[in-house]
Short mmCIF file of C-alpha atoms and ligand atoms in Angstrom, two decimals:
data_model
loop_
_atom_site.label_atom_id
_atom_site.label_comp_id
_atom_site.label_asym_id
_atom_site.label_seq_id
_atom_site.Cartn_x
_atom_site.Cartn_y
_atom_site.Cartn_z
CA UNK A 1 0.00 0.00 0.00
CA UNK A 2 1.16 3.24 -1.76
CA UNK A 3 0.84 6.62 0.93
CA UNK A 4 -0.12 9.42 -1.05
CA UNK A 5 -0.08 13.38 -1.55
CA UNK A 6 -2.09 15.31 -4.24
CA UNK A 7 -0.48 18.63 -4.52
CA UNK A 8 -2.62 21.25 -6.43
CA UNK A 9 -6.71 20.87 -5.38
CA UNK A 10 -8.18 22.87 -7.84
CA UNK A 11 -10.68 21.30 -10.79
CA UNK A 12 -8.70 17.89 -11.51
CA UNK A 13 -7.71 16.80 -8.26
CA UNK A 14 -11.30 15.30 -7.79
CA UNK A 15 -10.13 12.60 -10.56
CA UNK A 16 -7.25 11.86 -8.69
CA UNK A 17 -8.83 11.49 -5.24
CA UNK A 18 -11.63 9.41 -6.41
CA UNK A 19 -9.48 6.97 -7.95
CA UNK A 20 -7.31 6.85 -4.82
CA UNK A 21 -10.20 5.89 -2.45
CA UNK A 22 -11.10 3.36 -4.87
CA UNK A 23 -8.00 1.82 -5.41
CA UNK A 24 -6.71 -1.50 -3.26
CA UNK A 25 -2.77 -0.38 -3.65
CA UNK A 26 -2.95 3.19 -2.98
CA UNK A 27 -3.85 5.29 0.36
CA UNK A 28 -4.66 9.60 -0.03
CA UNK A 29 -3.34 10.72 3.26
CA UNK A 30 -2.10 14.45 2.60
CA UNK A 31 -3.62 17.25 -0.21
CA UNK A 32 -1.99 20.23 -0.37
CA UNK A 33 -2.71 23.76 -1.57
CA UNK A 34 -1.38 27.30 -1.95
CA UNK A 35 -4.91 28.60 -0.62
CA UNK A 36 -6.01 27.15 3.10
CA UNK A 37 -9.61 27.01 1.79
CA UNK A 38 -9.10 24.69 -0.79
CA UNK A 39 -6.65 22.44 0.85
CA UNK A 40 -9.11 22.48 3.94
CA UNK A 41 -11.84 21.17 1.93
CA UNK A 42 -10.20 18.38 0.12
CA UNK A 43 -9.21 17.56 3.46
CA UNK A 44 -12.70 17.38 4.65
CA UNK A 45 -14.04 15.48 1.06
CA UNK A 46 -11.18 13.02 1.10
CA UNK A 47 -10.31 12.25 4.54
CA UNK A 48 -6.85 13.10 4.38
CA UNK A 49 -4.35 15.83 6.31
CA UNK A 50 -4.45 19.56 4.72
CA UNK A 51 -1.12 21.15 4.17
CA UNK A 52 -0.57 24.10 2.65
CA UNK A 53 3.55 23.85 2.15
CA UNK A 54 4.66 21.36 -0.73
CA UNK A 55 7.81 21.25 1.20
CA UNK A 56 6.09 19.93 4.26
CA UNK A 57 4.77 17.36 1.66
CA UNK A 58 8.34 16.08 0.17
CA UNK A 59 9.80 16.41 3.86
CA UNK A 60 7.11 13.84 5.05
CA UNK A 61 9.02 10.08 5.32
CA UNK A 62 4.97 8.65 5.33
CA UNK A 63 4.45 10.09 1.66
CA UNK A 64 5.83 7.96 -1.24
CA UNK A 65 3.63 9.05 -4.14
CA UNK A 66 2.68 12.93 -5.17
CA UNK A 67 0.17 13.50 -7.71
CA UNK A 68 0.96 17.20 -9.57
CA UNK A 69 -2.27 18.83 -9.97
CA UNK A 70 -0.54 22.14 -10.30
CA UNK A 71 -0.11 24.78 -12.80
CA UNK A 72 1.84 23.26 -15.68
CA UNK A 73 4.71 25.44 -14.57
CA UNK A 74 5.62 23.84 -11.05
CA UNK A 75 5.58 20.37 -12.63
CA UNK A 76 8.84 20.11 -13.15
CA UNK A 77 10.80 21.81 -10.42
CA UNK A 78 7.89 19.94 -8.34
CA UNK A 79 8.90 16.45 -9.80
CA UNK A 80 12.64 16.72 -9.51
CA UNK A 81 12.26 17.94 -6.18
CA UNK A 82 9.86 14.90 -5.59
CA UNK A 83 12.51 12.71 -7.30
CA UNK A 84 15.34 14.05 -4.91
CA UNK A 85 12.98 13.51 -1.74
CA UNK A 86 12.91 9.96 -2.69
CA UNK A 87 9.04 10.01 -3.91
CA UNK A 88 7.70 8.42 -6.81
CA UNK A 89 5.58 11.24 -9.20
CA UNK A 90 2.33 10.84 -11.20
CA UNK A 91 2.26 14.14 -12.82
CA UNK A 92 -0.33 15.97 -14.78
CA UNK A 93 -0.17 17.00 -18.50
CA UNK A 94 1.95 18.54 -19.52
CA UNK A 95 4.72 16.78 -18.33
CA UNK A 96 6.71 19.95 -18.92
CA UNK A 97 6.92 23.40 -20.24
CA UNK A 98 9.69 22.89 -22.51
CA UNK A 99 11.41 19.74 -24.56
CA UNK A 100 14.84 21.12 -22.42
CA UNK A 101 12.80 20.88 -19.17
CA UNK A 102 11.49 17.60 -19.87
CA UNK A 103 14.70 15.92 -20.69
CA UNK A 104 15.64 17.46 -17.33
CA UNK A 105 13.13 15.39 -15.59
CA UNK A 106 13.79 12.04 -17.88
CA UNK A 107 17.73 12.08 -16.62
CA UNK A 108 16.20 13.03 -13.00
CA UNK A 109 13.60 9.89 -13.03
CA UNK A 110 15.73 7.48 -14.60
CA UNK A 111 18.87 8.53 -11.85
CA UNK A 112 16.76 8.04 -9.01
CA UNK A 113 15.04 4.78 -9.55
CA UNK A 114 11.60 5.92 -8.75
CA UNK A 115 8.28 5.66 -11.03
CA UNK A 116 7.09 8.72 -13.13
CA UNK A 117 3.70 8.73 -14.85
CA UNK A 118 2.41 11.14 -16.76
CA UNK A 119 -1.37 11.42 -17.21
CA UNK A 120 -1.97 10.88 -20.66
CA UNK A 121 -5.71 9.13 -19.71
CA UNK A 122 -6.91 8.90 -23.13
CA UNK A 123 -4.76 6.20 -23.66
CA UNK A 124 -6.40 4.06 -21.75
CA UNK A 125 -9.76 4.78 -23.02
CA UNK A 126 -11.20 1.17 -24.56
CA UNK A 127 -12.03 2.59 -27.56
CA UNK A 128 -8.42 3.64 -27.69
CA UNK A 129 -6.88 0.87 -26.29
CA UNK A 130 -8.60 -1.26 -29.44
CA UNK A 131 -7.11 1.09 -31.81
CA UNK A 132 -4.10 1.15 -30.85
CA UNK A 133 -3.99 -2.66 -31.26
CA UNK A 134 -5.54 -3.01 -34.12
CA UNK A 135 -2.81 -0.59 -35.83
CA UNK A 136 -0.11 -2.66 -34.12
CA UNK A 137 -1.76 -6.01 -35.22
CA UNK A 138 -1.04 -4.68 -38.66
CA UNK A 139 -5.13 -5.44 -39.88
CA UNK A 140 -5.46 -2.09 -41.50
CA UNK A 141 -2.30 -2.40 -43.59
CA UNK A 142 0.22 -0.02 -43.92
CA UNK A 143 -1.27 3.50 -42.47
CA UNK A 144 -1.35 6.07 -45.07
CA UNK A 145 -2.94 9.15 -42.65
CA UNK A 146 -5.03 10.54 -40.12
CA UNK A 147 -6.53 13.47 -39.08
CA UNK A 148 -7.69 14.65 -35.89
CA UNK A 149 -9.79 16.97 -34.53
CA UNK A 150 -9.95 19.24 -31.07
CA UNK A 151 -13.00 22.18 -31.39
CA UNK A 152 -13.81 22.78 -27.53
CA UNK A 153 -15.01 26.12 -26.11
CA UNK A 154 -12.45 28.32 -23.90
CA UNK A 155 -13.78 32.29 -23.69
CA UNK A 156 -11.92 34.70 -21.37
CA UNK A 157 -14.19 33.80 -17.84
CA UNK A 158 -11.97 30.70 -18.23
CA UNK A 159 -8.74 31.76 -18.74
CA UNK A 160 -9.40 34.82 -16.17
CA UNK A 161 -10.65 32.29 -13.49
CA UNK A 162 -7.63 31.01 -12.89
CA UNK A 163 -4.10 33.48 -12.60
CA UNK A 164 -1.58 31.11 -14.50
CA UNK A 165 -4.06 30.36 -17.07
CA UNK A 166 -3.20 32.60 -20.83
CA UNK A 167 -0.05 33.03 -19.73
CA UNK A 168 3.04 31.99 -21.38
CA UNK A 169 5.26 31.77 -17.74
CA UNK A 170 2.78 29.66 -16.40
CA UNK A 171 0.64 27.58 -18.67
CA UNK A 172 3.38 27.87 -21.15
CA UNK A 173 1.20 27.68 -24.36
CA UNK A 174 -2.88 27.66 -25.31
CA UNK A 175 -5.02 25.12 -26.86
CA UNK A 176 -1.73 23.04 -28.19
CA UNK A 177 -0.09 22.38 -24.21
CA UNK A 178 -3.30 22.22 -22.44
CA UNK A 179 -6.76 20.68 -24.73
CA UNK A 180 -5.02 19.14 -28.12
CA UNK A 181 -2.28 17.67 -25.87
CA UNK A 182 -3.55 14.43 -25.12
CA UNK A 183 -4.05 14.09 -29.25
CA UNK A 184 -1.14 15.29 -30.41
CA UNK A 185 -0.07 11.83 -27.92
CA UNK A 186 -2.39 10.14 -29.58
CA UNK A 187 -1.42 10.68 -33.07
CA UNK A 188 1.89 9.59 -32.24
CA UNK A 189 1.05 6.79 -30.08
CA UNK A 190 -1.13 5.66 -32.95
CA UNK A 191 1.32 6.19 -35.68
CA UNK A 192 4.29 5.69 -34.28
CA UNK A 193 7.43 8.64 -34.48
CA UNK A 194 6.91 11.81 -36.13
CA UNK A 195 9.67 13.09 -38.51
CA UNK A 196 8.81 16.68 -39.68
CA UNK A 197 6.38 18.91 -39.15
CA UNK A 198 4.94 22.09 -40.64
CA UNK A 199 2.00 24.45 -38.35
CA UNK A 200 0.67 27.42 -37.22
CA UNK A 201 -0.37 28.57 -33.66
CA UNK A 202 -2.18 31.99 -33.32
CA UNK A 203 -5.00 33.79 -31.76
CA UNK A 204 -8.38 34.17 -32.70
CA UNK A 205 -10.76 34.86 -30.97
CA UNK A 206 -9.56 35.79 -27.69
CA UNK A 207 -6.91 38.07 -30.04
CA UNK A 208 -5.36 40.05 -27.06
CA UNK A 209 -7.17 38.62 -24.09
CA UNK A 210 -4.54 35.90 -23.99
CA UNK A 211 -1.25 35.85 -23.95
CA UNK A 212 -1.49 32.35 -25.43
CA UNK A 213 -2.63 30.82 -28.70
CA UNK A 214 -6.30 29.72 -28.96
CA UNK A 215 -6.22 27.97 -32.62
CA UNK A 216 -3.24 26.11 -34.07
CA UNK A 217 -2.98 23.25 -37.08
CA UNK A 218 -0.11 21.38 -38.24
CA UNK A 219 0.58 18.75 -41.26
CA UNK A 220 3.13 16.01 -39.18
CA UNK A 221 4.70 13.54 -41.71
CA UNK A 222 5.55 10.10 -39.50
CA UNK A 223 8.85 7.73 -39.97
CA UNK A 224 6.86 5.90 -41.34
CA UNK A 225 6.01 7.47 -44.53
CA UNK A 226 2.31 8.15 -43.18
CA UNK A 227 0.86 11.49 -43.02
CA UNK A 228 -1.68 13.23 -40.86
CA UNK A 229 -3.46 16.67 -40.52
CA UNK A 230 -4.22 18.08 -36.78
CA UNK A 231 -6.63 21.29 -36.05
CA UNK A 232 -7.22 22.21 -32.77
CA UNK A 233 -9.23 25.55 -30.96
CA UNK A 234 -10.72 26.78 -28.07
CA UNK A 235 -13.08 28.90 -29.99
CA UNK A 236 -15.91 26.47 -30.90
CA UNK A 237 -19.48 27.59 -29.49
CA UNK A 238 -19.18 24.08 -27.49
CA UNK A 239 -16.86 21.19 -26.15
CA UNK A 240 -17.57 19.03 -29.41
CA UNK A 241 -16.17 15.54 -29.15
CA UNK A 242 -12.55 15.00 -30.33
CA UNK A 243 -12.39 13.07 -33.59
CA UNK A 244 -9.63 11.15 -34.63
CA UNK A 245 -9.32 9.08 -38.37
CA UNK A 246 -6.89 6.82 -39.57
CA UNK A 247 -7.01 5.49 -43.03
CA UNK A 248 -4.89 2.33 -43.83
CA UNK A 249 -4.74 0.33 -47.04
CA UNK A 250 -7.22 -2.47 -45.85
CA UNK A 251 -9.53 0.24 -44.52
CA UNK A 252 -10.50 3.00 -41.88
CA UNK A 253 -10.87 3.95 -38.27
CA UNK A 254 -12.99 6.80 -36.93
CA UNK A 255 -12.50 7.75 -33.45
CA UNK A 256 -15.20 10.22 -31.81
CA UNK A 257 -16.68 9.15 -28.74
CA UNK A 258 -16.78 5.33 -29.97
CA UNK A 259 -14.96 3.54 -32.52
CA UNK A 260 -15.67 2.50 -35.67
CA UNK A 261 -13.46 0.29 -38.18
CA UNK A 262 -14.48 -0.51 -41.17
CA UNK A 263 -12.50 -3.30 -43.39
CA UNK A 264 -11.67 -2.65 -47.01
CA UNK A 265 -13.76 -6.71 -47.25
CA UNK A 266 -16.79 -4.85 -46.14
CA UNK A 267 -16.51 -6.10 -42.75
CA UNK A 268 -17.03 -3.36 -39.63
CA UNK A 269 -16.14 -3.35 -35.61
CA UNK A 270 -17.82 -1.02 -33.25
CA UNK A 271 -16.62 -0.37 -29.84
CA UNK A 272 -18.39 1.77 -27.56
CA UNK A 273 -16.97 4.03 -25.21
CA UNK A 274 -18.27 1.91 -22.23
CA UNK A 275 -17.15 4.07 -19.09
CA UNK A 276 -18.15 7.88 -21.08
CA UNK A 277 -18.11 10.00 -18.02
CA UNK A 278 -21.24 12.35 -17.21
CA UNK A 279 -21.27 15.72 -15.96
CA UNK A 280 -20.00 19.42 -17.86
CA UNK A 281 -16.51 17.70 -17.67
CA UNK A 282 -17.23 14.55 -19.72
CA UNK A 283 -15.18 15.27 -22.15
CA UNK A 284 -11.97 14.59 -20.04
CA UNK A 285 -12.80 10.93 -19.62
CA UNK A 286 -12.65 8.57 -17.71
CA UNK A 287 -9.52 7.19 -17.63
CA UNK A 288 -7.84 9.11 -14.96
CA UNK A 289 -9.38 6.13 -12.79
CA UNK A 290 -7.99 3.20 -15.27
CA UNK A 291 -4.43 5.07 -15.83
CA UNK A 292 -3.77 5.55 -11.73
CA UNK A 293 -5.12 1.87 -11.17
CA UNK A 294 -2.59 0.61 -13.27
CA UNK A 295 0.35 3.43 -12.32
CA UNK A 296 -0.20 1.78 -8.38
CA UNK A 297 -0.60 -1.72 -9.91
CA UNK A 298 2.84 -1.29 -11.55
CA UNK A 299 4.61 0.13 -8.28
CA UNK A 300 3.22 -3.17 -6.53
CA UNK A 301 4.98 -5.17 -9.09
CA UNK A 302 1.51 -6.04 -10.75
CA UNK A 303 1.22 -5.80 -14.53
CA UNK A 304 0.03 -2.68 -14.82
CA UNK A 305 1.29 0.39 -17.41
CA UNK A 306 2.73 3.46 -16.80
CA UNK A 307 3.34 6.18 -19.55
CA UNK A 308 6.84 7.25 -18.37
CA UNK A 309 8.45 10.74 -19.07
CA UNK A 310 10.31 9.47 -21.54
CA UNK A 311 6.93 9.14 -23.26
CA UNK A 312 5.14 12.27 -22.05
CA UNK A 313 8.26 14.16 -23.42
CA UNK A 314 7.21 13.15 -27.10
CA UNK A 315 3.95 15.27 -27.50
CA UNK A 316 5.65 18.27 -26.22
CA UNK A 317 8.21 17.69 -28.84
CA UNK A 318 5.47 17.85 -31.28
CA UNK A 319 3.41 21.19 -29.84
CA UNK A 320 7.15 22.91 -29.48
CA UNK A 321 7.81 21.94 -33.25
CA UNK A 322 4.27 23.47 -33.96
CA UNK A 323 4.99 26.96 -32.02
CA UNK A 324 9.31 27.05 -33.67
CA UNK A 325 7.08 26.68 -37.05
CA UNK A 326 4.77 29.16 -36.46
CA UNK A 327 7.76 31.60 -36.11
CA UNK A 328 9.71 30.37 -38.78
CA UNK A 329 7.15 29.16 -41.29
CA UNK A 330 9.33 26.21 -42.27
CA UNK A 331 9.52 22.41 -41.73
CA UNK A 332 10.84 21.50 -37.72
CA UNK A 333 12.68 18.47 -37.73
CA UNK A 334 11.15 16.34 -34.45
CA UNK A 335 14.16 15.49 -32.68
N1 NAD B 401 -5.56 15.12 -17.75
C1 NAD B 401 -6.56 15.94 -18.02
O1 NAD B 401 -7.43 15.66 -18.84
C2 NAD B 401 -6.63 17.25 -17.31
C3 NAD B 401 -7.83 17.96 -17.22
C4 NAD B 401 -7.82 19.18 -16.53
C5 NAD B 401 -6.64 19.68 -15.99
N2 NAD B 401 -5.50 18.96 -16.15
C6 NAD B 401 -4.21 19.46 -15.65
O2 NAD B 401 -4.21 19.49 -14.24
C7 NAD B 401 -3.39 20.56 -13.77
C8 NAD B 401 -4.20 21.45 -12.87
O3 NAD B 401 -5.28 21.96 -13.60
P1 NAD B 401 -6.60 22.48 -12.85
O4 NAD B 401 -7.58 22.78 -13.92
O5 NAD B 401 -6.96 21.54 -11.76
O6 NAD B 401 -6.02 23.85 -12.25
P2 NAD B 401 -6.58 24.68 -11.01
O7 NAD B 401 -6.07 26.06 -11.17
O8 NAD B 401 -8.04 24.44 -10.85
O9 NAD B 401 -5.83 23.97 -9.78
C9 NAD B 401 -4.46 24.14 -9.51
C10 NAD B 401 -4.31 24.22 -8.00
O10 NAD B 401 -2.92 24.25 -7.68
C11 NAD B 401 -2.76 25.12 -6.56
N3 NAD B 401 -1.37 25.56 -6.46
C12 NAD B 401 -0.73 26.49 -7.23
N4 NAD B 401 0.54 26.64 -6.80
C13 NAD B 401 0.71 25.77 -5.76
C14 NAD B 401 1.81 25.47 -4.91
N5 NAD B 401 3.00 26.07 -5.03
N6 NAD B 401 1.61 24.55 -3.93
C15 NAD B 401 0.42 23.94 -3.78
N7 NAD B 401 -0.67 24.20 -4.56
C16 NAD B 401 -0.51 25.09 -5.55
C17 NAD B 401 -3.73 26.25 -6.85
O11 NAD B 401 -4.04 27.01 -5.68
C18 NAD B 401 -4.93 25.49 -7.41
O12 NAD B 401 -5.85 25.15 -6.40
C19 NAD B 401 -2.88 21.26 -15.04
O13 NAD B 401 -1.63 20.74 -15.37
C20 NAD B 401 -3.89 20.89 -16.08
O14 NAD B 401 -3.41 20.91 -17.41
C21 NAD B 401 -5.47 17.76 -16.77
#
């Protein structure tokens, strides 16, 4: 049994705790937060001790996991400090800021032996899961594209509701490191490495209420010779489901909400989204539950999966390729 601290309780730390009580590996015993209020209340909704020092947190020899549920900012300097503390980290998107930052906190986690997760949860969607083996099984052929698709609604009472939100210090980008995050992984996780890339990342409608972009696009070509097209903005009307195709030679996948493949012999496969979460929120899933069950079943030496920083630093190789190309309108190698 895992002791654990959440640091951060603002609007995703409910995802975090609920899995926690639920799960038979891990225990929430301290949540921590800037503002005594918040802390205090998590406290009271979770059962655990309220601190309002992160320090006090990594200085506590009961704690051996923290959750990040912090600004994307503090996730690094939180994590290595975590690292050197001798805790194991579960960190929230993004892993990091920067590509330089992240390969910061790969050397850090792989030097000190301990377990970093990153919460890609979409992964572990079952509609995503299938797809994902289905592309590995090789049944679709070779993959000749995809395209995928992030329209959600962001107006300025959101980014104004939080401080570090629209800024570039603190939430270090727009739509690209915080919404179309998870399928820029996605895209890569389906497709495998991404070689080039070519994009744009600008400002739309909140033109000068932001600090960060609210539209971007980019055309990634992969290792493997396949293709894709990504378009992502926070200035839809609504939170529209994210859509995700892949065309192969033996036929196509459509991702949005559930999957659907259909064969080039005329044969199809449905999956539903079994476990579509309710509530204004929905549309962040439910696999926040599934991907900590299996980060604590993997630190008990179970089989379960955890998507290390090695992996979390690939998508923010991608969104930093998109924002160098904005800038200099050419191709970005992805390193
Ligand atoms: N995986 C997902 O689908 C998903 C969905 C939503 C948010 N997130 C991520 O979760 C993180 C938090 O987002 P949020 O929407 O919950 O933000 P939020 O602003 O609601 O919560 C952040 C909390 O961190 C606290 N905090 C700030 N500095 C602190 C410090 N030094 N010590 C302790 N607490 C501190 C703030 O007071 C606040 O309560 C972000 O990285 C965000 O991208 C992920």
């Amino acid at each position: 049994m895992k002791n654990v601290a959440i640091i951060g309780c603002g609007a995703i730390a409910k995802n975090h705790a609920e899995a926690l009580l639920d799960s038979p590996h891990a225990a929430l015993t301290v949540v921590c937060d800037l503002l005594p209020d918040r802390a205090a209340k998590a406290a009271a909704a979770w059962k655990a001790r309220a601190v309002t020092d992160y320090q006090a947190v990594l200085a506590d020899p009961g704690v051996d996991v923290v959750h990040l549920c912090t600004p994307h900012y503090l996730h690094v300097p939180m994590a290595l400090q975590a690292l050197a503390a001798g805790k194991h980290v579960l960190t929230e998107k993004p892993m990091a800021l920067t590509a330089v930052e992240g390969e910061q906190l790969v050397k850090a986690a792989r030097e000190s032996g301990k377990t970093v997760g990153v919460c890609f949860q979409n992964r572990f969607n079952q509609t995503a899961a299938h797809l994902k083996s289905v592309l590995d099984s090789g049944k679709l052929g070779r993959i000749k594209g995809a395209r995928a698709f992030v329209t959600w609604h962001r107006d300025q009472a959101y980014y104004t509701a939080d401080p570090w939100k629209g800024t570039l210090a603190q939430e270090g980008g727009g739509v690209l490191i915080n919404q179309s995050i998870h399928t820029l992984d996605l895209l890569q996780w389906f497709l495998g490495p991404v070689a080039e890339l070519k994009g744009t990342a600008s400002q739309r409608l909140l033109e000068g209420l932001i600090e960060v972009e609210d539209t971007a696009e980019a055309t990634l070509r992969f290792t493997s010779g396949a293709t894709a097209i990504f378009y992502a903005t926070n200035c839809h009307v609504v939170d529209s489901p994210i859509s995700i195709d892949v065309e192969g030679e033996n036929g196509s996948a459509r991702l949005c909400e559930d999957l659907t493949i259909s064969y080039s012999d005329g044969t199809t496969e449905t999956v539903q989204e079994s476990g579509r979460a309710a509530g204004v929120k929905s549309y962040w899933g439910i696999g926040h539950k599934l991907l900590i069950d299996s980060f604590y079943l993997a630190l008990s030496g179970g089989s379960g999966k955890v998507i290390d920083a090695a992996e979390g630093l690939k998508a923010i190789r991608l969104l930093e390729a998109i924002y160098t190309s904005e800038k200099t309108r050419k191709w970005e190698t992805i390193g």
